[in-house]
Amino acid sequence: MKDKSCKMEELTEKTDMSAHSLAPQLKTLRDEKIIIFKDERYELTHIGQVLVKNMYPLFETIAILEKDRKYWFDRDLSVVPPDLLNRIGEIGSYKLLEYSISDYMFDVPAEFLDNLKKSKHFLCLLSVYHPVYTDE
């Protein structure tokens, strides 16, 4: 419904819910004036559009944190600048690469280098000192 109005059949398909299960939620959204039902289709009201637009950053942030929950919640993120931390949902698709420091004390992992070579643009936070990459 974000970009266009939908029939009940489209909503049941997109949400993988039956019409019977979806009906109470749709009624609540109509009662709260978040959606309207017009010409056999459901569509967002102006307020509904504002709500949906502002929900996406939250959903994106939750998706990032849930993907590698142990990684994110076991770390002290207080050292990450707040402006950067507040944009964590913008990370998008990523792959967490973790290596033993004893295996790569003076070498960069091949998979990491391969990913760098394929990238047109990248941002990286490193918390490990590596003598090869100093003062350049």
CSV table of N, CA and C in Angstrom, one decimal:
chain,number,residue,atom,x,y,z
A,1,MET,N,0.8,-1.2,0.0
A,1,MET,CA,0.0,0.0,0.0
A,1,MET,C,0.9,1.3,0.0
A,2,LYS,N,2.1,1.1,0.2
A,2,LYS,CA,3.0,2.2,0.3
A,2,LYS,C,2.9,3.1,-1.0
A,3,ASP,N,3.0,2.5,-2.1
A,3,ASP,CA,3.0,3.2,-3.4
A,3,ASP,C,1.7,3.2,-4.2
A,4,LYS,N,0.8,2.3,-3.9
A,4,LYS,CA,-0.5,2.3,-4.6
A,4,LYS,C,-1.5,1.6,-3.8
A,5,SER,N,-2.8,1.9,-4.2
A,5,SER,CA,-3.9,1.2,-3.5
A,5,SER,C,-3.9,-0.2,-3.8
A,6,CYS,N,-4.5,-1.0,-2.9
A,6,CYS,CA,-4.5,-2.5,-3.1
A,6,CYS,C,-5.9,-3.1,-2.8
A,7,LYS,N,-6.2,-4.1,-3.6
A,7,LYS,CA,-7.4,-4.9,-3.3
A,7,LYS,C,-7.1,-5.8,-2.1
A,8,MET,N,-8.2,-6.4,-1.5
A,8,MET,CA,-8.0,-7.3,-0.4
A,8,MET,C,-7.2,-8.5,-0.9
A,9,GLU,N,-7.3,-9.0,-2.1
A,9,GLU,CA,-6.6,-10.1,-2.6
A,9,GLU,C,-5.1,-9.8,-2.6
A,10,GLU,N,-4.7,-8.6,-3.0
A,10,GLU,CA,-3.3,-8.2,-3.0
A,10,GLU,C,-2.7,-8.2,-1.6
A,11,LEU,N,-3.5,-7.6,-0.7
A,11,LEU,CA,-3.0,-7.5,0.7
A,11,LEU,C,-2.9,-8.9,1.3
A,12,THR,N,-3.8,-9.8,1.1
A,12,THR,CA,-3.7,-11.2,1.6
A,12,THR,C,-2.5,-11.9,1.1
A,13,GLU,N,-2.2,-11.6,-0.2
A,13,GLU,CA,-1.0,-12.3,-0.8
A,13,GLU,C,0.3,-11.7,-0.3
A,14,LYS,N,0.3,-10.3,-0.2
A,14,LYS,CA,1.6,-9.7,0.3
A,14,LYS,C,1.9,-10.0,1.8
A,15,THR,N,0.8,-10.1,2.6
A,15,THR,CA,1.0,-10.3,4.0
A,15,THR,C,1.0,-11.8,4.4
A,16,ASP,N,0.6,-12.7,3.4
A,16,ASP,CA,0.5,-14.1,3.7
A,16,ASP,C,-0.5,-14.3,4.8
A,17,MET,N,-1.6,-13.6,4.8
A,17,MET,CA,-2.6,-13.7,5.8
A,17,MET,C,-3.9,-13.9,5.1
A,18,SER,N,-4.9,-14.6,5.8
A,18,SER,CA,-6.2,-14.7,5.2
A,18,SER,C,-7.0,-13.4,5.3
A,19,ALA,N,-8.0,-13.3,4.5
A,19,ALA,CA,-8.8,-12.1,4.6
A,19,ALA,C,-9.5,-12.0,6.0
A,20,HIS,N,-9.9,-13.1,6.5
A,20,HIS,CA,-10.5,-13.2,7.8
A,20,HIS,C,-9.5,-12.6,8.9
A,21,SER,N,-8.3,-13.0,8.8
A,21,SER,CA,-7.3,-12.6,9.8
A,21,SER,C,-6.9,-11.1,9.6
A,22,LEU,N,-6.9,-10.7,8.4
A,22,LEU,CA,-6.5,-9.3,8.0
A,22,LEU,C,-7.6,-8.3,8.3
A,23,ALA,N,-8.8,-8.7,8.3
A,23,ALA,CA,-9.9,-7.7,8.4
A,23,ALA,C,-9.9,-6.9,9.7
A,24,PRO,N,-9.6,-7.5,10.9
A,24,PRO,CA,-9.6,-6.7,12.1
A,24,PRO,C,-8.5,-5.6,12.1
A,25,GLN,N,-7.3,-5.9,11.5
A,25,GLN,CA,-6.3,-4.9,11.4
A,25,GLN,C,-6.6,-3.8,10.5
A,26,LEU,N,-7.3,-4.2,9.3
A,26,LEU,CA,-7.7,-3.1,8.4
A,26,LEU,C,-8.8,-2.2,9.0
A,27,LYS,N,-9.7,-2.8,9.8
A,27,LYS,CA,-10.7,-2.0,10.4
A,27,LYS,C,-10.1,-1.0,11.4
A,28,THR,N,-9.1,-1.5,12.2
A,28,THR,CA,-8.4,-0.6,13.1
A,28,THR,C,-7.7,0.5,12.4
A,29,LEU,N,-7.1,0.2,11.3
A,29,LEU,CA,-6.4,1.3,10.5
A,29,LEU,C,-7.4,2.2,9.9
A,30,ARG,N,-8.5,1.7,9.5
A,30,ARG,CA,-9.6,2.6,9.0
A,30,ARG,C,-10.1,3.5,10.1
A,31,ASP,N,-10.4,2.9,11.2
A,31,ASP,CA,-10.9,3.7,12.4
A,31,ASP,C,-10.0,4.8,12.8
A,32,GLU,N,-8.7,4.5,12.7
A,32,GLU,CA,-7.6,5.5,13.1
A,32,GLU,C,-7.3,6.4,11.9
A,33,LYS,N,-8.0,6.3,10.8
A,33,LYS,CA,-7.9,7.2,9.6
A,33,LYS,C,-6.4,7.1,9.0
A,34,ILE,N,-5.9,5.9,9.1
A,34,ILE,CA,-4.6,5.7,8.5
A,34,ILE,C,-4.7,5.1,7.1
A,35,ILE,N,-5.8,4.4,6.8
A,35,ILE,CA,-6.2,4.0,5.5
A,35,ILE,C,-7.6,4.3,5.2
A,36,ILE,N,-8.0,4.3,3.9
A,36,ILE,CA,-9.4,4.4,3.5
A,36,ILE,C,-9.7,3.3,2.6
A,37,PHE,N,-11.0,3.0,2.5
A,37,PHE,CA,-11.5,2.0,1.6
A,37,PHE,C,-12.3,2.7,0.5
A,38,LYS,N,-11.9,2.6,-0.7
A,38,LYS,CA,-12.6,3.4,-1.8
A,38,LYS,C,-12.5,2.6,-3.1
A,39,ASP,N,-13.6,2.4,-3.7
A,39,ASP,CA,-13.6,1.6,-5.0
A,39,ASP,C,-13.0,0.2,-4.9
A,40,GLU,N,-13.4,-0.5,-3.8
A,40,GLU,CA,-13.0,-1.8,-3.6
A,40,GLU,C,-11.4,-1.9,-3.4
A,41,ARG,N,-10.8,-0.8,-3.0
A,41,ARG,CA,-9.4,-0.8,-2.8
A,41,ARG,C,-9.0,-0.1,-1.5
A,42,TYR,N,-8.0,-0.5,-0.8
A,42,TYR,CA,-7.5,0.2,0.4
A,42,TYR,C,-6.3,1.1,0.0
A,43,GLU,N,-6.3,2.3,0.5
A,43,GLU,CA,-5.1,3.1,0.3
A,43,GLU,C,-4.8,4.0,1.5
A,44,LEU,N,-3.6,4.4,1.6
A,44,LEU,CA,-3.1,5.2,2.7
A,44,LEU,C,-3.7,6.6,2.7
A,45,THR,N,-4.1,7.1,3.8
A,45,THR,CA,-4.5,8.5,3.9
A,45,THR,C,-3.2,9.3,3.9
A,46,HIS,N,-3.3,10.7,4.0
A,46,HIS,CA,-2.0,11.5,4.0
A,46,HIS,C,-1.3,11.2,5.3
A,47,ILE,N,-2.0,11.0,6.4
A,47,ILE,CA,-1.3,10.6,7.7
A,47,ILE,C,-0.7,9.2,7.6
A,48,GLY,N,-1.4,8.3,6.9
A,48,GLY,CA,-0.9,7.0,6.7
A,48,GLY,C,0.4,7.0,5.9
A,49,GLN,N,0.5,7.9,4.9
A,49,GLN,CA,1.7,8.0,4.1
A,49,GLN,C,2.9,8.5,4.9
A,50,VAL,N,2.6,9.5,5.8
A,50,VAL,CA,3.6,10.0,6.7
A,50,VAL,C,4.1,8.9,7.6
A,51,LEU,N,3.2,8.2,8.2
A,51,LEU,CA,3.6,7.1,9.1
A,51,LEU,C,4.4,6.0,8.4
A,52,VAL,N,4.0,5.6,7.3
A,52,VAL,CA,4.7,4.6,6.5
A,52,VAL,C,6.1,5.0,6.2
A,53,LYS,N,6.2,6.3,5.7
A,53,LYS,CA,7.5,6.8,5.3
A,53,LYS,C,8.5,6.8,6.5
A,54,ASN,N,8.0,7.1,7.7
A,54,ASN,CA,8.8,7.2,8.9
A,54,ASN,C,9.0,5.9,9.5
A,55,MET,N,8.3,4.8,9.1
A,55,MET,CA,8.5,3.5,9.7
A,55,MET,C,9.7,2.8,9.1
A,56,TYR,N,9.9,3.1,7.8
A,56,TYR,CA,11.0,2.4,7.1
A,56,TYR,C,12.3,2.5,7.7
A,57,PRO,N,12.8,3.6,8.2
A,57,PRO,CA,14.1,3.7,8.9
A,57,PRO,C,14.2,2.8,10.1
A,58,LEU,N,13.1,2.7,10.9
A,58,LEU,CA,13.0,1.8,12.0
A,58,LEU,C,13.1,0.4,11.6
A,59,PHE,N,12.4,0.0,10.6
A,59,PHE,CA,12.4,-1.4,10.1
A,59,PHE,C,13.8,-1.8,9.6
A,60,GLU,N,14.4,-0.8,8.9
A,60,GLU,CA,15.8,-1.1,8.4
A,60,GLU,C,16.8,-1.3,9.5
A,61,THR,N,16.6,-0.5,10.5
A,61,THR,CA,17.5,-0.6,11.7
A,61,THR,C,17.3,-1.9,12.4
A,62,ILE,N,16.1,-2.3,12.6
A,62,ILE,CA,15.8,-3.6,13.3
A,62,ILE,C,16.3,-4.7,12.4
A,63,ALA,N,16.2,-4.7,11.1
A,63,ALA,CA,16.7,-5.7,10.3
A,63,ALA,C,18.2,-5.9,10.4
A,64,ILE,N,18.9,-4.8,10.5
A,64,ILE,CA,20.4,-4.8,10.6
A,64,ILE,C,20.8,-5.4,12.0
A,65,LEU,N,20.1,-5.0,13.0
A,65,LEU,CA,20.4,-5.4,14.4
A,65,LEU,C,20.1,-6.9,14.6
A,66,GLU,N,19.0,-7.3,13.9
A,66,GLU,CA,18.6,-8.7,14.1
A,66,GLU,C,19.4,-9.7,13.2
A,67,LYS,N,20.0,-9.2,12.1
A,67,LYS,CA,20.8,-10.1,11.3
A,67,LYS,C,21.9,-10.7,12.0
A,68,ASP,N,22.7,-9.9,12.8
A,68,ASP,CA,23.8,-10.4,13.5
A,68,ASP,C,23.7,-9.9,15.0
A,69,ARG,N,22.6,-10.3,15.6
A,69,ARG,CA,22.2,-9.8,16.9
A,69,ARG,C,23.4,-10.0,17.9
A,70,LYS,N,24.0,-11.1,18.0
A,70,LYS,CA,25.1,-11.3,18.9
A,70,LYS,C,26.2,-10.3,18.7
A,71,TYR,N,26.6,-10.1,17.5
A,71,TYR,CA,27.6,-9.2,17.1
A,71,TYR,C,27.3,-7.8,17.7
A,72,TRP,N,26.1,-7.3,17.3
A,72,TRP,CA,25.8,-5.9,17.7
A,72,TRP,C,25.6,-5.7,19.2
A,73,PHE,N,24.9,-6.7,19.8
A,73,PHE,CA,24.6,-6.5,21.3
A,73,PHE,C,25.7,-6.9,22.2
A,74,ASP,N,26.7,-7.6,21.7
A,74,ASP,CA,27.8,-7.9,22.6
A,74,ASP,C,29.0,-6.9,22.5
A,75,ARG,N,28.8,-5.8,21.8
A,75,ARG,CA,29.8,-4.8,21.7
A,75,ARG,C,29.5,-3.5,22.3
A,76,ASP,N,30.5,-2.8,22.8
A,76,ASP,CA,30.3,-1.5,23.3
A,76,ASP,C,30.3,-0.5,22.2
A,77,LEU,N,29.1,0.0,21.9
A,77,LEU,CA,28.9,0.9,20.7
A,77,LEU,C,29.0,2.3,21.2
A,78,SER,N,29.4,2.6,22.4
A,78,SER,CA,29.5,3.9,22.9
A,78,SER,C,30.6,4.7,22.3
A,79,VAL,N,31.6,4.0,21.7
A,79,VAL,CA,32.7,4.7,21.0
A,79,VAL,C,32.3,5.1,19.6
A,80,VAL,N,31.2,4.6,19.0
A,80,VAL,CA,30.8,5.0,17.7
A,80,VAL,C,30.1,6.4,17.8
A,81,PRO,N,30.5,7.3,17.0
A,81,PRO,CA,29.8,8.6,17.0
A,81,PRO,C,28.3,8.5,16.9
A,82,PRO,N,27.6,9.3,17.7
A,82,PRO,CA,26.1,9.2,17.7
A,82,PRO,C,25.5,9.4,16.3
A,83,ASP,N,26.1,10.3,15.5
A,83,ASP,CA,25.5,10.6,14.2
A,83,ASP,C,25.6,9.4,13.3
A,84,LEU,N,26.7,8.6,13.5
A,84,LEU,CA,26.9,7.4,12.7
A,84,LEU,C,26.0,6.3,13.2
A,85,LEU,N,26.0,6.1,14.5
A,85,LEU,CA,25.2,5.1,15.1
A,85,LEU,C,23.7,5.3,14.8
A,86,ASN,N,23.2,6.5,14.7
A,86,ASN,CA,21.8,6.8,14.4
A,86,ASN,C,21.5,6.4,13.0
A,87,ARG,N,22.5,6.2,12.1
A,87,ARG,CA,22.2,5.9,10.7
A,87,ARG,C,22.5,4.4,10.4
A,88,ILE,N,22.5,3.6,11.5
A,88,ILE,CA,22.9,2.2,11.3
A,88,ILE,C,22.0,1.4,10.3
A,89,GLY,N,20.8,1.8,10.3
A,89,GLY,CA,19.8,1.2,9.3
A,89,GLY,C,20.2,1.4,7.9
A,90,GLU,N,21.0,2.4,7.6
A,90,GLU,CA,21.4,2.7,6.2
A,90,GLU,C,22.5,1.7,5.7
A,91,ILE,N,23.0,0.9,6.6
A,91,ILE,CA,24.1,-0.1,6.2
A,91,ILE,C,23.7,-0.9,5.0
A,92,GLY,N,22.4,-1.3,5.0
A,92,GLY,CA,21.9,-2.1,3.9
A,92,GLY,C,22.5,-3.6,3.9
A,93,SER,N,22.8,-4.1,2.8
A,93,SER,CA,23.3,-5.5,2.7
A,93,SER,C,24.7,-5.5,3.1
A,94,TYR,N,25.1,-6.4,4.0
A,94,TYR,CA,26.5,-6.5,4.4
A,94,TYR,C,26.8,-8.0,4.8
A,95,LYS,N,28.0,-8.2,4.9
A,95,LYS,CA,28.5,-9.5,5.3
A,95,LYS,C,29.5,-9.3,6.4
A,96,LEU,N,29.3,-10.0,7.5
A,96,LEU,CA,30.2,-9.8,8.7
A,96,LEU,C,31.4,-10.8,8.5
A,97,LEU,N,32.6,-10.2,8.4
A,97,LEU,CA,33.8,-11.0,8.3
A,97,LEU,C,34.6,-10.9,9.6
A,98,GLU,N,34.7,-12.0,10.3
A,98,GLU,CA,35.5,-12.1,11.5
A,98,GLU,C,36.6,-13.1,11.4
A,99,TYR,N,37.8,-12.6,11.8
A,99,TYR,CA,39.0,-13.5,11.6
A,99,TYR,C,39.7,-13.5,13.0
A,100,SER,N,40.4,-14.6,13.2
A,100,SER,CA,41.3,-14.7,14.3
A,100,SER,C,42.5,-13.8,14.1
A,101,ILE,N,42.8,-13.0,15.1
A,101,ILE,CA,44.0,-12.1,14.9
A,101,ILE,C,45.3,-12.9,14.8
A,102,SER,N,45.3,-14.1,15.4
A,102,SER,CA,46.5,-14.9,15.4
A,102,SER,C,46.8,-15.4,14.0
A,103,ASP,N,45.7,-15.6,13.2
A,103,ASP,CA,45.9,-16.0,11.8
A,103,ASP,C,46.3,-14.9,10.8
A,104,TYR,N,45.9,-13.7,11.2
A,104,TYR,CA,46.1,-12.6,10.3
A,104,TYR,C,46.8,-11.4,11.0
A,105,MET,N,47.8,-11.7,11.8
A,105,MET,CA,48.5,-10.6,12.5
A,105,MET,C,49.1,-9.6,11.5
A,106,PHE,N,49.8,-10.1,10.5
A,106,PHE,CA,50.5,-9.2,9.5
A,106,PHE,C,50.0,-9.4,8.1
A,107,ASP,N,48.8,-9.9,7.9
A,107,ASP,CA,48.3,-10.2,6.6
A,107,ASP,C,46.9,-9.8,6.5
A,108,VAL,N,46.4,-9.3,5.4
A,108,VAL,CA,45.0,-9.0,5.3
A,108,VAL,C,44.3,-10.2,4.6
A,109,PRO,N,43.2,-10.6,5.2
A,109,PRO,CA,42.4,-11.8,4.7
A,109,PRO,C,42.1,-11.6,3.2
A,110,ALA,N,42.3,-12.6,2.4
A,110,ALA,CA,42.0,-12.6,1.0
A,110,ALA,C,40.6,-12.2,0.7
A,111,GLU,N,39.6,-12.8,1.4
A,111,GLU,CA,38.2,-12.4,1.2
A,111,GLU,C,37.9,-10.9,1.3
A,112,PHE,N,38.6,-10.3,2.3
A,112,PHE,CA,38.4,-8.9,2.5
A,112,PHE,C,39.0,-8.1,1.4
A,113,LEU,N,40.2,-8.5,0.9
A,113,LEU,CA,40.8,-7.8,-0.2
A,113,LEU,C,40.0,-8.0,-1.5
A,114,ASP,N,39.5,-9.2,-1.7
A,114,ASP,CA,38.7,-9.5,-2.9
A,114,ASP,C,37.4,-8.6,-2.9
A,115,ASN,N,36.8,-8.4,-1.8
A,115,ASN,CA,35.6,-7.6,-1.7
A,115,ASN,C,36.0,-6.1,-1.9
A,116,LEU,N,37.1,-5.7,-1.5
A,116,LEU,CA,37.6,-4.3,-1.7
A,116,LEU,C,37.8,-4.1,-3.2
A,117,LYS,N,38.4,-5.0,-3.9
A,117,LYS,CA,38.6,-4.9,-5.3
A,117,LYS,C,37.4,-4.8,-6.1
A,118,LYS,N,36.3,-5.5,-5.7
A,118,LYS,CA,35.0,-5.5,-6.4
A,118,LYS,C,34.2,-4.3,-6.2
A,119,SER,N,34.5,-3.6,-5.1
A,119,SER,CA,33.7,-2.5,-4.7
A,119,SER,C,34.0,-1.2,-5.5
A,120,LYS,N,32.9,-0.5,-5.8
A,120,LYS,CA,33.1,0.8,-6.4
A,120,LYS,C,33.2,1.9,-5.3
A,121,HIS,N,32.6,1.6,-4.2
A,121,HIS,CA,32.6,2.5,-3.0
A,121,HIS,C,32.5,1.7,-1.8
A,122,PHE,N,33.2,2.1,-0.7
A,122,PHE,CA,33.1,1.3,0.5
A,122,PHE,C,33.4,2.3,1.7
A,123,LEU,N,32.8,1.9,2.8
A,123,LEU,CA,33.1,2.6,4.1
A,123,LEU,C,33.6,1.5,5.0
A,124,CYS,N,34.5,1.8,5.8
A,124,CYS,CA,35.1,0.7,6.7
A,124,CYS,C,35.5,1.3,8.0
A,125,LEU,N,35.2,0.6,9.1
A,125,LEU,CA,35.6,0.9,10.4
A,125,LEU,C,36.6,-0.2,10.9
A,126,LEU,N,37.8,0.1,11.2
A,126,LEU,CA,38.7,-0.9,11.6
A,126,LEU,C,39.1,-0.6,13.0
A,127,SER,N,39.1,-1.6,13.8
A,127,SER,CA,39.5,-1.5,15.2
A,127,SER,C,40.8,-2.2,15.5
A,128,VAL,N,41.5,-2.6,14.5
A,128,VAL,CA,42.8,-3.3,14.6
A,128,VAL,C,43.9,-2.5,13.9
A,129,TYR,N,45.0,-2.4,14.6
A,129,TYR,CA,46.2,-1.7,14.0
A,129,TYR,C,46.8,-2.7,13.1
A,130,HIS,N,47.1,-2.2,11.9
A,130,HIS,CA,47.9,-3.1,10.9
A,130,HIS,C,49.0,-2.2,10.4
A,131,PRO,N,50.2,-2.7,10.6
A,131,PRO,CA,51.4,-1.9,10.2
A,131,PRO,C,51.5,-1.6,8.7
A,132,VAL,N,50.8,-2.3,7.8
A,132,VAL,CA,50.9,-2.1,6.4
A,132,VAL,C,50.1,-0.8,6.1
A,133,TYR,N,49.1,-0.5,6.8
A,133,TYR,CA,48.2,0.7,6.5
A,133,TYR,C,48.4,1.8,7.5
A,134,THR,N,49.5,2.4,7.5
A,134,THR,CA,49.7,3.6,8.4
A,134,THR,C,50.1,4.8,7.6
A,135,ASP,N,49.7,5.9,8.1
A,135,ASP,CA,50.1,7.3,7.6
A,135,ASP,C,50.3,7.4,6.1
A,136,GLU,N,49.3,7.1,5.3
A,136,GLU,CA,49.4,7.3,3.9
A,136,GLU,C,48.5,8.4,3.4
